[in-house]
């Protein structure tokens, strides 16, 4: 996936009027009929969505008619444990699709067929998702397009997370953005210098050390090194680049997770000289089960998340390989990827990291 699409996605995170264009670009590259992005919070009975231009009216009709609640597709995606995009034909049997009210009464009469979607239950309690839909006569979604969509997943997850915190509303400037996020957050330039920070970040002294010259460092040295590396690569979108990582604290402080979101295209006009936003989220999960939490926090694949959970139980590489029916070399490769994405050096540190992901409440209370 080219960097132009990634740039549009991050622009839309801060300027929600950019979502239709970003989704249009995704649609063009996977040859779909349309695409939607949604933010929902079941506890608050809240849902907002954005859609590609061609299906905007259809998406609004779908939401207004209460079809998302009657469809049950979101729950199936979350329960599937899939870290990436999953198609309707993987979620439903042929018989279930024929019985589905959403498909028989809404989708098919409008010429809509198979689709592919992803959904993530965030540690904050929000659920975000992105989906594409194809014309009925196209048949099942082609695997090559699912793979293409999966390359976008980490960027979509971070952008949708920001959209959720901002309730899909435009920030009017740095102060407005940082206040609206309701999480410790700051805006930084290409050198890592802080341009603006909210009161929550300024008060987060168990995890952040403030320094002269508008600079800061993370008290967790591994996380601090990851932040600096991410700053140095903020203008690139290389596959596997780490932009979400664990952030430890001092004095018994709870584990947090840092997320870096680049500021791209017109979003940079809101924040002069800015390069990105850095947000800290509590490593807690009021909604998400462990698999989804691990995947959403550290951009893990489903296989890497399974390995992480197995390592946390004390299983050896050989035992993990036997249980998953894969080679020992495959598991070793997954463990190396897991260590790189979490910024840890040894399996024992993975165990300690996962032990810190406790069930709890959002910082909002």
CSV table of C-alpha atoms in Angstrom, one decimal:
chain,number,residue,atom,x,y,z
A,1,UNK,CA,0.0,0.0,0.0
A,2,UNK,CA,1.5,3.3,-1.0
A,3,UNK,CA,2.3,6.1,1.4
A,4,UNK,CA,-0.2,8.4,-0.1
A,5,UNK,CA,-3.1,6.3,1.3
A,6,UNK,CA,-1.4,6.1,4.7
A,7,UNK,CA,-1.0,9.9,4.7
A,8,UNK,CA,-4.7,10.3,4.0
A,9,UNK,CA,-5.6,8.0,6.8
A,10,UNK,CA,-3.5,9.9,9.4
A,11,UNK,CA,-4.8,13.2,8.1
A,12,UNK,CA,-8.4,12.0,8.6
A,13,UNK,CA,-7.6,11.1,12.2
A,14,UNK,CA,-7.3,14.8,13.0
A,15,UNK,CA,-9.5,16.2,10.2
A,16,UNK,CA,-12.5,13.9,10.0
A,17,UNK,CA,-13.8,15.5,6.9
A,18,UNK,CA,-10.9,13.7,5.2
A,19,UNK,CA,-12.3,10.2,5.9
A,20,UNK,CA,-14.4,10.0,2.7
A,21,UNK,CA,-11.4,10.7,0.5
A,22,UNK,CA,-9.2,8.3,2.5
A,23,UNK,CA,-11.8,5.6,2.2
A,24,UNK,CA,-12.3,6.3,-1.5
A,25,UNK,CA,-8.5,5.7,-2.0
A,26,UNK,CA,-8.8,2.4,-0.2
A,27,UNK,CA,-11.8,1.4,-2.3
A,28,UNK,CA,-9.9,2.2,-5.5
A,29,UNK,CA,-7.0,0.0,-4.5
A,30,UNK,CA,-9.0,-3.0,-3.6
A,31,UNK,CA,-11.6,-2.6,-6.4
A,32,UNK,CA,-14.5,-2.4,-3.9
A,33,UNK,CA,-17.9,-0.7,-4.2
A,34,UNK,CA,-17.5,1.3,-1.0
A,35,UNK,CA,-15.9,1.5,2.5
A,36,UNK,CA,-17.0,2.6,6.0
A,37,UNK,CA,-15.2,3.5,9.2
A,38,UNK,CA,-17.1,3.5,12.5
A,39,UNK,CA,-16.6,4.4,16.1
A,40,UNK,CA,-19.0,2.8,18.7
A,41,UNK,CA,-19.3,2.5,22.4
A,42,UNK,CA,-22.0,-0.1,23.3
A,43,UNK,CA,-22.1,1.0,27.0
A,44,UNK,CA,-22.9,4.6,26.0
A,45,UNK,CA,-25.1,3.5,23.1
A,46,UNK,CA,-22.9,5.7,20.8
A,47,UNK,CA,-22.1,5.1,17.2
A,48,UNK,CA,-20.7,7.4,14.5
A,49,UNK,CA,-19.5,6.5,11.0
A,50,UNK,CA,-17.8,7.9,7.9
A,51,UNK,CA,-18.2,6.4,4.4
A,52,UNK,CA,-16.7,6.6,1.0
A,53,UNK,CA,-18.5,9.0,-1.2
A,54,UNK,CA,-20.4,6.5,-3.4
A,55,UNK,CA,-22.1,4.6,-0.5
A,56,UNK,CA,-22.4,7.5,1.9
A,57,UNK,CA,-26.3,7.5,1.6
A,58,UNK,CA,-26.5,3.7,1.9
A,59,UNK,CA,-24.3,3.8,5.0
A,60,UNK,CA,-26.5,6.4,6.6
A,61,UNK,CA,-29.6,4.4,5.8
A,62,UNK,CA,-27.9,1.3,7.2
A,63,UNK,CA,-27.1,3.0,10.5
A,64,UNK,CA,-30.5,4.8,10.8
A,65,UNK,CA,-32.3,1.6,10.2
A,66,UNK,CA,-30.6,-0.1,13.2
A,67,UNK,CA,-29.1,-2.7,10.9
A,68,UNK,CA,-25.7,-2.8,12.7
A,69,UNK,CA,-27.4,-4.0,15.9
A,70,UNK,CA,-29.6,-6.5,14.1
A,71,UNK,CA,-26.7,-7.8,11.9
A,72,UNK,CA,-24.5,-9.1,14.6
A,73,UNK,CA,-21.5,-8.9,12.3
A,74,UNK,CA,-19.4,-6.7,14.7
A,75,UNK,CA,-19.7,-9.3,17.4
A,76,UNK,CA,-18.7,-12.1,15.1
A,77,UNK,CA,-15.6,-10.2,14.0
A,78,UNK,CA,-14.5,-9.5,17.6
A,79,UNK,CA,-15.2,-13.1,18.6
A,80,UNK,CA,-13.2,-14.5,15.6
A,81,UNK,CA,-9.9,-13.4,17.2
A,82,UNK,CA,-8.7,-12.3,13.7
A,83,UNK,CA,-6.1,-9.5,14.0
A,84,UNK,CA,-6.7,-8.5,10.4
A,85,UNK,CA,-9.5,-8.2,7.9
A,86,UNK,CA,-12.0,-11.1,7.7
A,87,UNK,CA,-14.6,-11.6,5.0
A,88,UNK,CA,-18.3,-12.3,5.3
A,89,UNK,CA,-17.9,-15.7,3.8
A,90,UNK,CA,-15.5,-16.5,6.7
A,91,UNK,CA,-17.9,-15.2,9.3
A,92,UNK,CA,-21.1,-16.8,8.0
A,93,UNK,CA,-22.0,-20.1,6.3
A,94,UNK,CA,-24.0,-19.9,3.1
A,95,UNK,CA,-27.1,-20.8,5.0
A,96,UNK,CA,-26.6,-18.1,7.6
A,97,UNK,CA,-26.1,-15.5,4.9
A,98,UNK,CA,-29.4,-16.5,3.3
A,99,UNK,CA,-31.2,-16.2,6.7
A,100,UNK,CA,-29.5,-12.9,7.6
A,101,UNK,CA,-32.0,-10.1,7.6
A,102,UNK,CA,-29.3,-7.6,7.0
A,103,UNK,CA,-28.1,-9.4,3.9
A,104,UNK,CA,-31.5,-10.4,2.5
A,105,UNK,CA,-33.5,-7.2,3.3
A,106,UNK,CA,-30.8,-4.5,3.0
A,107,UNK,CA,-27.7,-5.6,1.2
A,108,UNK,CA,-28.8,-7.8,-1.6
A,109,UNK,CA,-31.8,-5.6,-2.7
A,110,UNK,CA,-29.2,-2.8,-3.1
A,111,UNK,CA,-26.8,-4.9,-5.1
A,112,UNK,CA,-24.3,-5.3,-2.3
A,113,UNK,CA,-22.6,-8.6,-1.7
A,114,UNK,CA,-19.5,-9.9,0.1
A,115,UNK,CA,-17.3,-7.6,2.2
A,116,UNK,CA,-14.2,-7.6,4.5
A,117,UNK,CA,-13.9,-5.9,7.8
A,118,UNK,CA,-11.8,-5.4,10.9
A,119,UNK,CA,-12.8,-4.3,14.4
A,120,UNK,CA,-10.8,-3.6,17.5
A,121,UNK,CA,-12.0,-3.3,21.1
A,122,UNK,CA,-9.8,-0.6,22.4
A,123,UNK,CA,-8.6,-0.5,26.1
A,124,UNK,CA,-10.7,2.7,26.5
A,125,UNK,CA,-14.0,0.8,25.9
A,126,UNK,CA,-14.6,2.1,22.4
A,127,UNK,CA,-14.9,-0.3,19.4
A,128,UNK,CA,-13.5,0.9,16.1
A,129,UNK,CA,-13.8,-0.8,12.7
A,130,UNK,CA,-13.3,-0.4,9.0
A,131,UNK,CA,-14.9,-2.4,6.3
A,132,UNK,CA,-15.1,-2.6,2.5
A,133,UNK,CA,-18.1,-3.9,0.5
A,134,UNK,CA,-18.3,-5.4,-3.0
A,135,UNK,CA,-21.1,-5.5,-5.6
A,136,UNK,CA,-23.2,-8.7,-5.4
A,137,UNK,CA,-22.0,-10.0,-8.8
A,138,UNK,CA,-18.3,-9.8,-7.7
A,139,UNK,CA,-18.6,-12.9,-5.6
A,140,UNK,CA,-16.2,-13.6,-2.6
A,141,UNK,CA,-13.6,-11.1,-1.7
A,142,UNK,CA,-10.3,-11.9,-3.3
A,143,UNK,CA,-7.5,-13.0,-0.9
A,144,UNK,CA,-5.0,-10.5,-2.5
A,145,UNK,CA,-7.3,-7.6,-1.5
A,146,UNK,CA,-7.6,-8.9,2.0
A,147,UNK,CA,-3.8,-9.0,2.2
A,148,UNK,CA,-3.6,-5.5,0.9
A,149,UNK,CA,-6.1,-4.3,3.5
A,150,UNK,CA,-4.1,-6.0,6.2
A,151,UNK,CA,-1.0,-3.9,5.4
A,152,UNK,CA,-3.2,-0.9,6.4
A,153,UNK,CA,-4.5,-2.3,9.6
A,154,UNK,CA,-2.0,-0.7,12.1
A,155,UNK,CA,-2.4,2.7,10.5
A,156,UNK,CA,-6.2,2.4,10.4
A,157,UNK,CA,-6.2,1.2,14.1
A,158,UNK,CA,-4.3,4.2,15.3
A,159,UNK,CA,-6.2,6.7,13.2
A,160,UNK,CA,-9.6,5.1,14.3
A,161,UNK,CA,-8.4,5.2,17.9
A,162,UNK,CA,-7.9,9.0,17.6
A,163,UNK,CA,-11.2,9.4,15.8
A,164,UNK,CA,-12.9,7.6,18.7
A,165,UNK,CA,-11.3,9.9,21.3
A,166,UNK,CA,-12.3,12.9,19.2
A,167,UNK,CA,-15.8,11.5,18.5
A,168,UNK,CA,-15.1,12.1,14.8
A,169,UNK,CA,-15.1,15.9,15.3
A,170,UNK,CA,-12.6,18.3,14.0
A,171,UNK,CA,-10.0,19.7,16.4
A,172,UNK,CA,-9.6,23.5,16.1
A,173,UNK,CA,-6.0,23.6,17.2
A,174,UNK,CA,-3.4,21.9,19.4
A,175,UNK,CA,-5.1,22.9,22.7
A,176,UNK,CA,-8.5,21.8,21.5
A,177,UNK,CA,-7.1,18.4,20.3
A,178,UNK,CA,-5.2,17.7,23.4
A,179,UNK,CA,-8.1,18.5,25.7
A,180,UNK,CA,-10.6,16.5,23.6
A,181,UNK,CA,-8.4,13.3,23.7
A,182,UNK,CA,-9.0,13.0,27.5
A,183,UNK,CA,-5.8,11.0,27.8
A,184,UNK,CA,-2.2,12.1,28.5
A,185,UNK,CA,-1.0,13.5,25.1
A,186,UNK,CA,1.4,15.9,23.5
A,187,UNK,CA,2.4,17.3,20.1
A,188,UNK,CA,6.1,17.0,19.0
A,189,UNK,CA,8.2,18.3,16.1
A,190,UNK,CA,10.6,16.3,14.0
A,191,UNK,CA,13.4,16.6,16.6
A,192,UNK,CA,11.2,15.3,19.4
A,193,UNK,CA,10.8,18.8,21.0
A,194,UNK,CA,7.4,19.2,22.7
A,195,UNK,CA,5.2,21.9,21.0
A,196,UNK,CA,2.1,21.4,23.3
A,197,UNK,CA,1.0,19.1,26.0
A,198,UNK,CA,-2.2,18.7,28.0
A,199,UNK,CA,-2.4,18.8,31.7
A,200,UNK,CA,-2.8,15.0,31.9
A,201,UNK,CA,0.5,14.5,30.2
A,202,UNK,CA,2.2,17.2,32.3
A,203,UNK,CA,1.0,15.4,35.4
A,204,UNK,CA,2.1,12.0,34.3
A,205,UNK,CA,5.5,12.2,36.2
A,206,UNK,CA,5.5,8.5,37.0
A,207,UNK,CA,6.1,7.8,33.4
A,208,UNK,CA,7.5,11.0,31.9
A,209,UNK,CA,10.5,13.1,32.9
A,210,UNK,CA,10.4,16.8,31.7
A,211,UNK,CA,13.7,18.3,30.6
A,212,UNK,CA,15.0,21.7,29.6
A,213,UNK,CA,14.4,23.0,26.1
A,214,UNK,CA,10.9,21.7,25.8
A,215,UNK,CA,12.0,18.1,25.8
A,216,UNK,CA,11.0,15.1,27.7
A,217,UNK,CA,12.1,11.5,28.1
A,218,UNK,CA,10.2,8.4,29.2
A,219,UNK,CA,11.3,6.9,32.5
A,220,UNK,CA,11.2,3.4,31.0
A,221,UNK,CA,14.5,3.3,29.0
A,222,UNK,CA,13.3,0.7,26.5
A,223,UNK,CA,10.2,2.8,25.8
A,224,UNK,CA,12.3,6.0,25.5
A,225,UNK,CA,14.5,4.3,22.9
A,226,UNK,CA,11.5,3.2,21.0
A,227,UNK,CA,10.0,6.7,21.1
A,228,UNK,CA,13.3,8.2,19.8
A,229,UNK,CA,13.5,5.6,17.0
A,230,UNK,CA,9.9,6.3,16.0
A,231,UNK,CA,10.5,10.0,15.9
A,232,UNK,CA,13.5,9.4,13.6
A,233,UNK,CA,11.3,7.4,11.3
A,234,UNK,CA,8.2,9.5,11.6
A,235,UNK,CA,8.1,10.4,7.9
A,236,UNK,CA,8.2,6.8,6.7
A,237,UNK,CA,5.7,4.0,6.7
A,238,UNK,CA,8.0,1.0,6.6
A,239,UNK,CA,6.2,-2.3,7.4
A,240,UNK,CA,7.0,-3.5,10.9
A,241,UNK,CA,7.9,0.0,12.2
A,242,UNK,CA,6.9,0.3,15.9
A,243,UNK,CA,4.5,3.0,16.7
A,244,UNK,CA,2.7,1.4,19.7
A,245,UNK,CA,4.8,0.2,22.7
A,246,UNK,CA,4.6,-0.5,26.4
A,247,UNK,CA,5.7,2.3,28.8
A,248,UNK,CA,6.6,1.4,32.3
A,249,UNK,CA,6.6,3.8,35.2
A,250,UNK,CA,8.3,4.3,38.6
A,251,UNK,CA,7.0,4.0,42.2
A,252,UNK,CA,4.6,1.1,41.4
A,253,UNK,CA,2.9,3.0,38.6
A,254,UNK,CA,0.7,1.0,36.3
A,255,UNK,CA,1.9,0.0,32.8
A,256,UNK,CA,0.8,2.3,30.0
A,257,UNK,CA,1.0,2.0,26.3
A,258,UNK,CA,2.4,4.8,24.1
A,259,UNK,CA,0.9,5.5,20.6
A,260,UNK,CA,2.6,7.7,18.0
A,261,UNK,CA,0.4,9.1,15.2
A,262,UNK,CA,2.1,11.1,12.5
A,263,UNK,CA,0.6,14.4,11.4
A,264,UNK,CA,0.2,14.3,7.7
A,265,UNK,CA,-1.0,16.5,4.8
A,266,UNK,CA,-3.5,19.2,5.8
A,267,UNK,CA,-3.5,18.1,9.5
A,268,UNK,CA,-0.1,19.7,9.8
A,269,UNK,CA,-1.7,23.1,9.1
A,270,UNK,CA,-3.4,22.8,12.5
A,271,UNK,CA,-0.1,22.4,14.3
A,272,UNK,CA,2.7,24.5,12.9
A,273,UNK,CA,6.1,22.7,12.7
A,274,UNK,CA,4.5,19.5,14.2
A,275,UNK,CA,5.5,16.0,13.2
A,276,UNK,CA,3.2,13.8,15.3
A,277,UNK,CA,1.1,13.2,18.4
A,278,UNK,CA,2.1,11.0,21.3
A,279,UNK,CA,-0.7,9.6,23.5
A,280,UNK,CA,-0.5,7.4,26.6
A,281,UNK,CA,-3.3,4.9,27.2
A,282,UNK,CA,-3.8,2.8,30.3
A,283,UNK,CA,-3.0,-0.9,29.7
A,284,UNK,CA,-6.4,-2.0,30.9
A,285,UNK,CA,-9.2,-3.7,29.1
A,286,UNK,CA,-12.8,-3.2,30.3
A,287,UNK,CA,-14.1,-4.8,27.1
A,288,UNK,CA,-11.4,-6.5,25.2
A,289,UNK,CA,-10.3,-10.1,25.9
A,290,UNK,CA,-6.5,-10.7,26.1
A,291,UNK,CA,-6.1,-11.6,22.4
A,292,UNK,CA,-7.6,-8.4,21.1
A,293,UNK,CA,-5.9,-6.3,23.8
A,294,UNK,CA,-2.4,-7.7,22.8
A,295,UNK,CA,-3.2,-7.2,19.1
A,296,UNK,CA,-4.5,-3.7,19.4
A,297,UNK,CA,-1.8,-2.5,21.8
A,298,UNK,CA,1.2,-3.8,19.9
A,299,UNK,CA,0.1,-4.4,16.3
A,300,UNK,CA,0.5,-8.1,16.7
A,301,UNK,CA,-0.7,-10.7,14.3
A,302,UNK,CA,-3.1,-13.3,15.6
A,303,UNK,CA,-0.2,-15.9,15.6
A,304,UNK,CA,2.1,-13.5,17.5
A,305,UNK,CA,-0.7,-12.8,20.1
A,306,UNK,CA,-1.1,-16.6,20.6
A,307,UNK,CA,2.6,-17.0,21.0
A,308,UNK,CA,2.6,-14.1,23.5
A,309,UNK,CA,-0.1,-15.7,25.6
A,310,UNK,CA,1.6,-19.1,25.5
A,311,UNK,CA,4.9,-17.6,26.6
A,312,UNK,CA,3.2,-15.9,29.4
A,313,UNK,CA,2.0,-19.3,30.7
A,314,UNK,CA,5.5,-20.6,30.8
A,315,UNK,CA,5.3,-22.8,27.7
A,316,UNK,CA,8.5,-23.6,25.9
A,317,UNK,CA,9.0,-22.9,22.2
A,318,UNK,CA,8.8,-26.6,21.5
A,319,UNK,CA,5.5,-26.9,23.3
A,320,UNK,CA,4.1,-23.9,21.5
A,321,UNK,CA,5.1,-25.3,18.2
A,322,UNK,CA,3.6,-28.7,18.9
A,323,UNK,CA,0.3,-27.1,20.1
A,324,UNK,CA,0.0,-24.9,17.0
A,325,UNK,CA,1.2,-27.7,14.7
A,326,UNK,CA,4.0,-25.5,13.2
A,327,UNK,CA,7.7,-25.8,13.1
A,328,UNK,CA,10.0,-24.7,15.9
A,329,UNK,CA,11.7,-22.2,13.5
A,330,UNK,CA,8.3,-20.7,12.8
A,331,UNK,CA,7.7,-20.1,16.5
A,332,UNK,CA,11.2,-18.7,17.0
A,333,UNK,CA,10.5,-16.2,14.2
A,334,UNK,CA,7.2,-15.2,15.8
A,335,UNK,CA,9.0,-14.8,19.2
A,336,UNK,CA,11.6,-12.5,17.6
A,337,UNK,CA,8.9,-10.4,16.0
A,338,UNK,CA,7.1,-10.3,19.3
A,339,UNK,CA,10.2,-9.1,21.1
A,340,UNK,CA,10.8,-6.4,18.5
A,341,UNK,CA,7.2,-5.1,18.6
A,342,UNK,CA,7.1,-4.9,22.4
A,343,UNK,CA,10.6,-3.6,22.8
A,344,UNK,CA,11.6,-6.5,25.0
A,345,UNK,CA,14.9,-8.5,24.9
A,346,UNK,CA,14.0,-11.8,26.6
A,347,UNK,CA,11.0,-14.0,26.9
A,348,UNK,CA,10.9,-13.4,30.7
A,349,UNK,CA,10.3,-9.7,30.0
A,350,UNK,CA,7.3,-10.7,27.8
A,351,UNK,CA,5.8,-12.6,30.8
A,352,UNK,CA,6.3,-9.5,33.0
A,353,UNK,CA,4.7,-7.3,30.4
A,354,UNK,CA,1.6,-9.4,29.9
A,355,UNK,CA,1.2,-9.7,33.7
A,356,UNK,CA,1.0,-5.9,33.7
A,357,UNK,CA,-2.0,-5.9,31.4
A,358,UNK,CA,-4.6,-6.0,34.1
A,359,UNK,CA,-8.4,-5.6,33.8
A,360,UNK,CA,-9.3,-2.2,35.0
A,361,UNK,CA,-10.9,1.1,34.2
A,362,UNK,CA,-10.1,3.9,31.7
A,363,UNK,CA,-8.4,7.0,32.9
A,364,UNK,CA,-11.6,8.8,32.3
A,365,UNK,CA,-13.2,7.0,35.2
